[in-house]
CSV table of C-alpha atoms and ligand atoms in Angstrom, one decimal:
chain,number,residue,atom,x,y,z
A,184,MET,CA,26.1,-1.6,4.5
A,185,ILE,CA,22.2,-2.4,5.5
A,186,SER,CA,19.8,0.7,5.2
A,187,ILE,CA,16.7,1.3,7.4
A,188,VAL,CA,14.0,3.3,6.3
A,189,CYS,CA,11.4,5.6,8.3
A,190,PRO,CA,8.2,6.8,6.9
A,191,PHE,CA,7.5,9.4,9.4
A,192,TYR,CA,3.4,11.5,10.1
A,193,ASN,CA,3.1,13.7,12.7
A,194,GLU,CA,5.3,11.1,15.5
A,195,GLN,CA,6.3,13.2,17.6
A,196,ASP,CA,5.9,10.8,20.3
A,197,VAL,CA,7.8,7.0,19.4
A,198,VAL,CA,10.6,9.0,17.7
A,199,GLU,CA,12.5,8.0,21.1
A,200,ALA,CA,12.1,5.0,22.1
A,201,PHE,CA,12.0,4.0,18.0
A,202,PHE,CA,15.4,4.3,18.3
A,203,GLY,CA,16.4,3.1,21.7
A,204,ARG,CA,14.9,0.0,20.4
A,205,LEU,CA,16.2,0.3,16.7
A,206,VAL,CA,20.1,1.6,17.3
A,207,ARG,CA,19.6,-1.4,20.8
A,208,VAL,CA,18.7,-4.1,17.8
A,209,LEU,CA,21.6,-2.9,15.0
A,210,ASP,CA,24.3,-2.8,17.1
A,211,ASP,CA,23.3,-6.5,18.3
A,212,THR,CA,23.7,-7.5,14.8
A,213,GLY,CA,27.6,-5.9,14.3
A,214,GLU,CA,26.2,-4.8,10.4
A,215,GLU,CA,26.6,-1.4,9.0
A,216,PHE,CA,24.2,0.2,8.6
A,217,GLU,CA,22.0,3.6,7.3
A,218,ILE,CA,18.5,5.0,8.9
A,219,ILE,CA,16.6,6.4,6.1
A,220,CYS,CA,14.7,9.3,8.2
A,221,VAL,CA,11.6,10.3,6.0
A,222,ASN,CA,9.5,13.5,7.7
A,223,ASP,CA,6.2,13.1,5.9
A,224,GLY,CA,5.3,16.3,6.1
A,225,SER,CA,4.4,16.0,10.0
A,226,THR,CA,3.1,19.1,11.4
A,227,ASP,CA,4.2,18.0,15.0
A,228,ASN,CA,7.8,17.9,16.6
A,229,THR,CA,9.1,14.8,14.5
A,230,LEU,CA,11.2,17.0,12.7
A,231,LEU,CA,13.4,18.3,16.0
A,232,GLY,CA,12.9,14.5,17.5
A,233,LEU,CA,14.7,13.5,14.4
A,234,LEU,CA,17.1,16.2,14.5
A,235,ALA,CA,18.0,15.3,18.1
A,236,ALA,CA,18.4,11.7,17.6
A,237,GLN,CA,20.6,12.8,14.1
A,238,GLY,CA,22.7,14.3,16.9
A,239,ARG,CA,22.6,10.7,19.0
A,240,HIS,CA,23.5,7.8,17.0
A,241,PRO,CA,25.5,7.8,13.8
A,242,GLY,CA,24.3,6.6,10.3
A,243,VAL,CA,21.2,8.4,10.8
A,244,ARG,CA,19.7,10.4,7.7
A,245,VAL,CA,16.6,13.5,7.8
A,246,VAL,CA,15.1,13.7,3.8
A,247,ASP,CA,12.3,16.9,4.9
A,248,LEU,CA,9.9,16.4,2.2
A,249,SER,CA,7.5,20.0,1.8
A,250,ARG,CA,4.2,18.1,2.7
A,251,ASN,CA,2.6,15.2,3.5
A,252,TYR,CA,2.3,12.9,0.2
A,253,GLY,CA,1.0,10.3,2.0
A,254,LYS,CA,3.4,6.8,3.1
A,255,GLU,CA,4.0,5.1,0.2
A,256,ALA,CA,5.3,8.4,-1.5
A,257,ALA,CA,7.4,8.2,1.5
A,258,LEU,CA,8.2,5.4,1.4
A,259,THR,CA,9.1,6.3,-2.2
A,260,ALA,CA,11.9,9.0,-1.0
A,261,GLY,CA,13.5,6.4,1.4
A,262,LEU,CA,14.0,4.1,-1.4
A,263,ASP,CA,15.3,6.2,-3.8
A,264,ILE,CA,18.2,8.0,-1.3
A,265,ALA,CA,19.2,4.6,0.3
A,266,ARG,CA,23.2,3.5,-0.3
A,267,GLY,CA,22.5,-0.2,1.0
A,268,ASP,CA,23.3,-3.6,-0.1
A,269,ALA,CA,19.7,-4.6,1.0
A,270,VAL,CA,17.0,-2.4,2.5
A,271,ILE,CA,14.5,-2.3,4.8
A,272,PRO,CA,11.7,-0.1,5.5
A,273,ILE,CA,10.1,-0.1,8.7
A,274,ASP,CA,7.0,2.0,10.5
A,275,ALA,CA,8.0,4.2,13.0
A,276,ASP,CA,4.9,3.3,16.0
A,277,LEU,CA,7.7,-0.1,16.9
A,278,GLN,CA,4.3,-2.2,14.9
A,279,ASP,CA,7.5,-4.1,13.0
A,280,PRO,CA,9.5,-4.8,16.0
A,281,PRO,CA,12.6,-4.1,14.9
A,282,GLU,CA,14.5,-7.3,17.2
A,283,LEU,CA,12.6,-9.3,13.6
A,284,ILE,CA,15.6,-7.8,11.3
A,285,ALA,CA,19.1,-10.0,13.0
A,286,GLN,CA,16.2,-12.8,11.2
A,287,LEU,CA,15.3,-10.6,8.2
A,288,ILE,CA,18.9,-10.2,7.4
A,289,GLU,CA,19.9,-14.4,8.4
A,290,LYS,CA,18.0,-15.1,5.2
A,291,TRP,CA,19.2,-13.2,3.5
A,292,ARG,CA,22.4,-14.0,4.0
A,293,GLU,CA,21.6,-17.3,2.7
A,294,GLY,CA,20.6,-16.1,-0.7
A,295,PHE,CA,16.8,-15.0,-0.6
A,296,GLU,CA,16.6,-11.9,-2.2
A,297,VAL,CA,13.2,-10.4,-0.7
A,298,VAL,CA,12.5,-11.8,3.3
A,299,LEU,CA,9.0,-10.9,3.6
A,300,ALA,CA,8.0,-10.3,7.3
A,301,GLN,CA,4.8,-11.9,8.1
A,302,ARG,CA,1.6,-11.1,10.9
A,303,VAL,CA,1.4,-15.0,12.4
A,304,ASP,CA,-1.6,-12.9,13.5
A,305,ARG,CA,-3.9,-9.4,13.7
A,306,SER,CA,-5.3,-9.5,16.5
A,307,THR,CA,-4.4,-5.7,17.4
A,308,ASP,CA,-5.7,-4.3,14.3
A,309,GLY,CA,-9.2,-5.5,15.3
A,310,TRP,CA,-11.9,-7.5,14.3
A,311,PHE,CA,-13.0,-4.4,11.4
A,312,LYS,CA,-9.7,-3.7,10.1
A,313,SER,CA,-8.0,-7.3,10.2
A,314,HIS,CA,-12.1,-8.6,8.3
A,315,SER,CA,-11.7,-5.6,5.8
A,316,ALA,CA,-8.1,-6.5,5.0
A,317,GLY,CA,-9.3,-10.3,4.0
A,318,TRP,CA,-11.3,-9.6,2.2
A,319,PHE,CA,-9.3,-7.0,0.4
A,320,TYR,CA,-6.3,-9.3,-0.5
A,321,ARG,CA,-8.9,-12.3,-1.8
A,322,ILE,CA,-10.9,-9.8,-3.7
A,323,HIS,CA,-6.9,-8.1,-4.6
A,324,ASN,CA,-5.6,-11.6,-5.0
A,325,ARG,CA,-9.2,-12.8,-7.7
A,326,LEU,CA,-9.2,-9.7,-9.2
A,327,ALA,CA,-4.1,-8.6,-10.0
A,328,ASN,CA,-1.9,-10.6,-12.6
A,329,VAL,CA,-0.2,-9.5,-8.9
A,330,GLN,CA,-0.8,-11.9,-5.8
A,331,LEU,CA,0.4,-10.3,-3.0
A,332,ALA,CA,1.2,-12.3,0.1
A,333,GLU,CA,-1.6,-12.1,3.1
A,334,ASN,CA,-0.4,-10.3,5.9
A,335,VAL,CA,2.2,-9.2,4.8
A,336,GLY,CA,3.1,-5.0,5.5
A,337,ASP,CA,5.6,-3.2,3.9
A,338,PHE,CA,8.5,-3.8,6.8
A,339,ARG,CA,10.1,-6.5,4.7
A,340,LEU,CA,14.4,-6.9,3.1
A,341,MET,CA,14.8,-6.5,-0.3
A,342,ASP,CA,17.9,-6.7,-1.0
A,343,ARG,CA,19.5,-3.7,-3.7
A,344,CYS,CA,18.6,-5.7,-6.9
A,345,VAL,CA,15.2,-5.1,-5.9
A,346,VAL,CA,15.5,-2.0,-4.8
A,347,GLU,CA,16.7,-1.0,-7.8
A,348,ALA,CA,13.6,-2.8,-9.9
A,349,VAL,CA,11.0,-1.1,-7.5
A,350,ARG,CA,12.4,1.9,-9.1
A,351,GLN,CA,12.1,1.5,-12.9
A,352,LEU,CA,8.1,0.9,-12.2
A,353,PRO,CA,7.5,5.6,-12.9
A,354,GLU,CA,4.1,5.2,-12.2
A,355,ARG,CA,3.1,7.8,-10.0
A,356,ARG,CA,0.2,6.7,-7.8
A,357,ARG,CA,1.9,4.2,-6.2
A,358,PHE,CA,0.7,1.1,-4.1
A,359,MET,CA,4.2,0.3,-3.1
A,360,LYS,CA,2.8,-4.1,-2.0
A,361,GLY,CA,1.8,-4.0,-5.0
A,362,ILE,CA,4.6,-2.5,-7.1
A,363,PHE,CA,7.0,-4.5,-4.6
A,364,ALA,CA,5.1,-8.3,-5.6
A,365,TRP,CA,5.3,-7.2,-8.7
A,366,VAL,CA,8.8,-7.6,-9.2
A,367,GLY,CA,9.3,-10.4,-8.3
A,368,PHE,CA,12.4,-12.1,-7.4
A,369,ARG,CA,13.6,-14.8,-4.7
A,370,THR,CA,11.3,-14.6,-2.1
A,371,THR,CA,10.7,-16.4,1.3
A,372,ALA,CA,9.0,-14.7,4.6
A,373,VAL,CA,9.8,-15.0,8.2
A,374,GLU,CA,6.7,-14.9,11.2
A,375,TYR,CA,6.7,-12.2,13.4
A,376,VAL,CA,3.2,-10.7,16.2
A,377,ARG,CA,2.1,-7.6,15.7
A,378,ALA,CA,2.5,-5.8,18.5
A,379,SER,CA,0.2,-2.9,19.1
A,380,ARG,CA,0.8,0.2,18.4
A,381,LEU,CA,3.7,2.5,20.7
A,382,GLY,CA,1.8,5.7,20.8
A,383,GLY,CA,-0.1,8.7,19.1
A,384,ALA,CA,-2.8,7.3,16.5
A,385,SER,CA,-3.0,5.0,13.1
A,386,LYS,CA,-2.9,7.0,9.9
A,387,PHE,CA,-5.1,5.0,8.2
A,388,SER,CA,-9.0,5.1,9.2
A,389,GLY,CA,-11.2,3.7,7.0
A,390,TRP,CA,-11.5,6.4,4.7
A,391,ARG,CA,-8.2,6.2,3.0
A,392,LEU,CA,-7.9,2.1,3.1
A,393,TRP,CA,-10.6,2.4,1.3
A,394,ASN,CA,-9.2,4.3,-1.2
A,395,LEU,CA,-5.2,2.6,-0.7
A,396,ALA,CA,-8.3,-0.9,-1.3
A,397,LEU,CA,-9.2,0.8,-4.5
A,398,GLU,CA,-5.2,2.2,-5.3
A,399,GLY,CA,-4.4,-1.6,-4.8
A,400,ILE,CA,-6.9,-3.4,-7.3
A,401,THR,CA,-7.1,-0.6,-10.0
A,402,SER,CA,-3.3,-0.5,-10.2
A,403,PHE,CA,-2.7,-4.0,-10.8
A,404,SER,CA,-5.9,-5.3,-13.1
A,405,THR,CA,-8.3,-3.7,-15.4
A,406,ILE,CA,-10.7,-6.3,-15.4
A,407,PRO,CA,-13.2,-4.0,-13.0
A,408,LEU,CA,-13.2,-1.9,-16.4
A,409,ARG,CA,-14.0,-4.6,-18.9
A,410,VAL,CA,-16.4,-6.7,-16.5
A,411,TRP,CA,-18.3,-4.1,-18.6
A,412,THR,CA,-18.3,-6.2,-21.0
A,413,TYR,CA,-20.0,-9.1,-20.1
A,414,VAL,CA,-22.3,-7.2,-18.0
A,415,GLY,CA,-24.2,-5.6,-20.3
A,416,LEU,CA,-24.2,-8.4,-22.2
A,417,VAL,CA,-26.1,-10.4,-19.6
A,418,VAL,CA,-28.0,-7.8,-19.1
A,419,ALA,CA,-28.8,-8.0,-22.8
A,420,LEU,CA,-29.4,-11.0,-23.8
A,421,ALA,CA,-31.7,-10.6,-20.4
A,422,SER,CA,-34.3,-8.0,-21.6
A,423,LEU,CA,-33.8,-9.4,-26.0
A,424,ALA,CA,-35.6,-12.6,-23.9
A,425,TYR,CA,-38.0,-10.0,-21.6
A,426,GLY,CA,-39.3,-9.1,-24.6
A,427,ALA,CA,-40.1,-12.2,-26.4
A,428,PHE,CA,-41.9,-13.1,-23.2
A,429,ILE,CA,-43.9,-10.3,-24.1
A,430,VAL,CA,-44.1,-10.3,-27.8
A,431,ALA,CA,-45.2,-13.8,-26.9
A,432,TYR,CA,-47.5,-13.2,-24.2
A,433,THR,CA,-49.2,-10.5,-26.5
A,434,LEU,CA,-50.5,-13.0,-29.1
A,435,ILE,CA,-51.5,-15.7,-27.0
A,436,HIS,CA,-53.2,-13.1,-24.3
A,437,GLY,CA,-54.1,-10.7,-26.3
A,438,ALA,CA,-52.2,-6.9,-25.0
A,439,ASP,CA,-52.8,-5.7,-20.9
A,440,LEU,CA,-52.0,-2.9,-18.9
A,441,PRO,CA,-49.9,-3.1,-15.4
A,442,GLY,CA,-46.4,-3.4,-16.1
A,443,TYR,CA,-46.0,-0.5,-14.2
A,444,GLY,CA,-44.3,-1.6,-11.4
A,445,SER,CA,-41.4,-4.0,-13.4
A,446,LEU,CA,-41.3,-1.1,-15.7
A,447,LEU,CA,-39.8,1.5,-13.0
A,448,VAL,CA,-37.9,-1.5,-11.6
A,449,THR,CA,-36.0,-2.1,-14.9
A,450,VAL,CA,-35.0,1.8,-15.3
A,451,THR,CA,-34.1,2.2,-12.3
A,452,PHE,CA,-32.0,-0.8,-11.6
A,453,LEU,CA,-30.8,-0.8,-15.1
A,454,GLY,CA,-29.4,3.8,-14.7
A,455,GLY,CA,-27.6,2.4,-11.3
A,456,LEU,CA,-25.6,-0.1,-13.2
A,457,GLN,CA,-25.0,2.3,-16.0
A,458,LEU,CA,-24.0,4.9,-13.1
A,459,ILE,CA,-21.9,2.0,-11.6
A,460,GLY,CA,-20.3,1.8,-15.3
A,461,LEU,CA,-19.3,4.9,-15.6
A,462,GLY,CA,-18.3,5.6,-12.3
A,463,VAL,CA,-15.5,2.5,-12.6
A,464,ILE,CA,-14.6,4.4,-16.0
A,465,GLY,CA,-14.4,7.2,-13.8
A,466,GLU,CA,-11.5,5.9,-11.7
A,467,TYR,CA,-9.0,4.7,-14.2
A,468,LEU,CA,-9.1,7.6,-16.2
A,469,GLY,CA,-8.3,9.8,-13.5
A,470,ARG,CA,-6.1,7.4,-12.7
A,471,THR,CA,-4.9,8.0,-16.4
A,472,TYR,CA,-4.8,11.2,-15.8
A,473,THR,CA,-2.8,11.4,-12.7
A,474,GLU,CA,0.3,9.5,-14.3
A,475,SER,CA,-0.4,11.6,-17.8
A,476,LYS,CA,-0.2,14.6,-15.7
A,477,GLN,CA,4.5,12.9,-14.8
A,478,ARG,CA,4.2,15.6,-11.8
A,479,PRO,CA,7.6,14.4,-9.8
A,480,ILE,CA,5.7,11.7,-6.2
A,481,TYR,CA,7.5,13.8,-4.1
A,482,ILE,CA,9.0,16.7,-3.4
A,483,VAL,CA,11.7,17.1,-1.1
A,484,ARG,CA,12.5,21.1,1.3
A,485,LYS,CA,16.3,19.1,2.7
A,486,ILE,CA,18.0,16.1,2.8
A,487,HIS,CA,19.6,16.3,6.8
A,488,GLU,CA,23.1,14.3,6.5
A,489,GLN,CA,24.9,13.6,9.5
A,490,LYS,CA,27.5,16.1,11.1
A,491,THR,CA,30.7,15.1,11.1
B,162,UDP,N1,2.5,7.8,7.5
B,162,UDP,C1,3.1,8.2,7.1
B,162,UDP,N2,2.5,9.8,6.1
B,162,UDP,C2,0.6,9.3,6.0
B,162,UDP,C3,0.4,8.3,6.2
B,162,UDP,C4,1.5,7.3,7.6
B,162,UDP,O1,4.7,8.5,6.5
B,162,UDP,O2,0.6,10.8,5.2
B,162,UDP,C5,3.7,6.6,8.1
B,162,UDP,C6,3.8,6.7,9.9
B,162,UDP,O3,4.0,7.8,10.5
B,162,UDP,C7,4.4,5.2,10.2
B,162,UDP,C8,4.3,4.3,9.4
B,162,UDP,O4,3.5,5.7,8.3
B,162,UDP,O5,5.2,5.8,10.7
B,162,UDP,C9,2.5,3.4,9.9
B,162,UDP,O6,0.9,4.1,9.4
B,162,UDP,P1,-0.2,3.6,10.7
B,162,UDP,O7,1.0,3.0,11.9
B,162,UDP,O8,-0.7,4.5,10.6
B,162,UDP,O9,0.0,3.0,10.2
B,162,UDP,P2,-0.7,1.3,10.5
B,162,UDP,O10,0.0,0.5,11.4
B,162,UDP,O11,-2.1,2.2,11.1
B,162,UDP,O12,-1.8,0.7,9.2
B,163,MG,MG1,1.6,1.6,12.9
């Protein structure tokens, strides 16, 4: 059996179309499926839509979370209750074409444990999103000790063994792309063209994306934390050299008063540098703090199973 896992957050406009297209594709493959819909605290009629769809289509399970926990947590909830031999997370807005599922399964049958769906172009994402994404991947892969495949979202197929591995990672702050990459396994990719959103609006604004990027880098790299030793070393050495220069200069030319400008620049520059350093420590400390509280990643209000 294959599990489809889909997080829904205020997606009432697309629920029907989503099931219409997904179910048609799944029927064509001839495999056995379950469709796990995680309602991530939607404030619109998404849940009603999901329950209606459950009445119409077999194999639909609806997980209703107690509030909005974010896509990463919703996905985790879906992976936790999935029972399939392979699991495919997919977005509700049909930006990930369900038609690709047949190809994902085909590669899986060939023996790959992870089959990524890779976008060949991001033109539907707009200039800012695709460029900032490019920068994020470059910086992340430079800093972190797991390499993220570029232009790959959460849409992919994972074998049961991969899902079990992912579930062993206990962190509360979940950067799924990184977690998926971290567990490794035999991986291949199939390509697709990403469509634009079917309806509704994207839930990932600039600020949310920025935070996701921070999450990614701080989850898988400690370089931002450690780099300050070296920055400090360089600044200290430079100021030592400058001190030596002043001593020599004073011995040769005598003391003169000017220097107010350079003094102010040095003080403010160093002040800024220290604040940045503190901020970075704060980022990590904050994360350590949330991890140490050991709160569950999500709370389920109810799992609506199919009535038989
Ligand atoms: N989503 C969610 N919880 C959230 C935000 C988003 O479950 O807090 C779901 C959303 O319903 C959709 C998927 O995550 O199924 C991707 O969201 P979206 O399409 O807004 O992201 P984008 O495609 O713009 O990156
Ligand atoms: Mg989308």
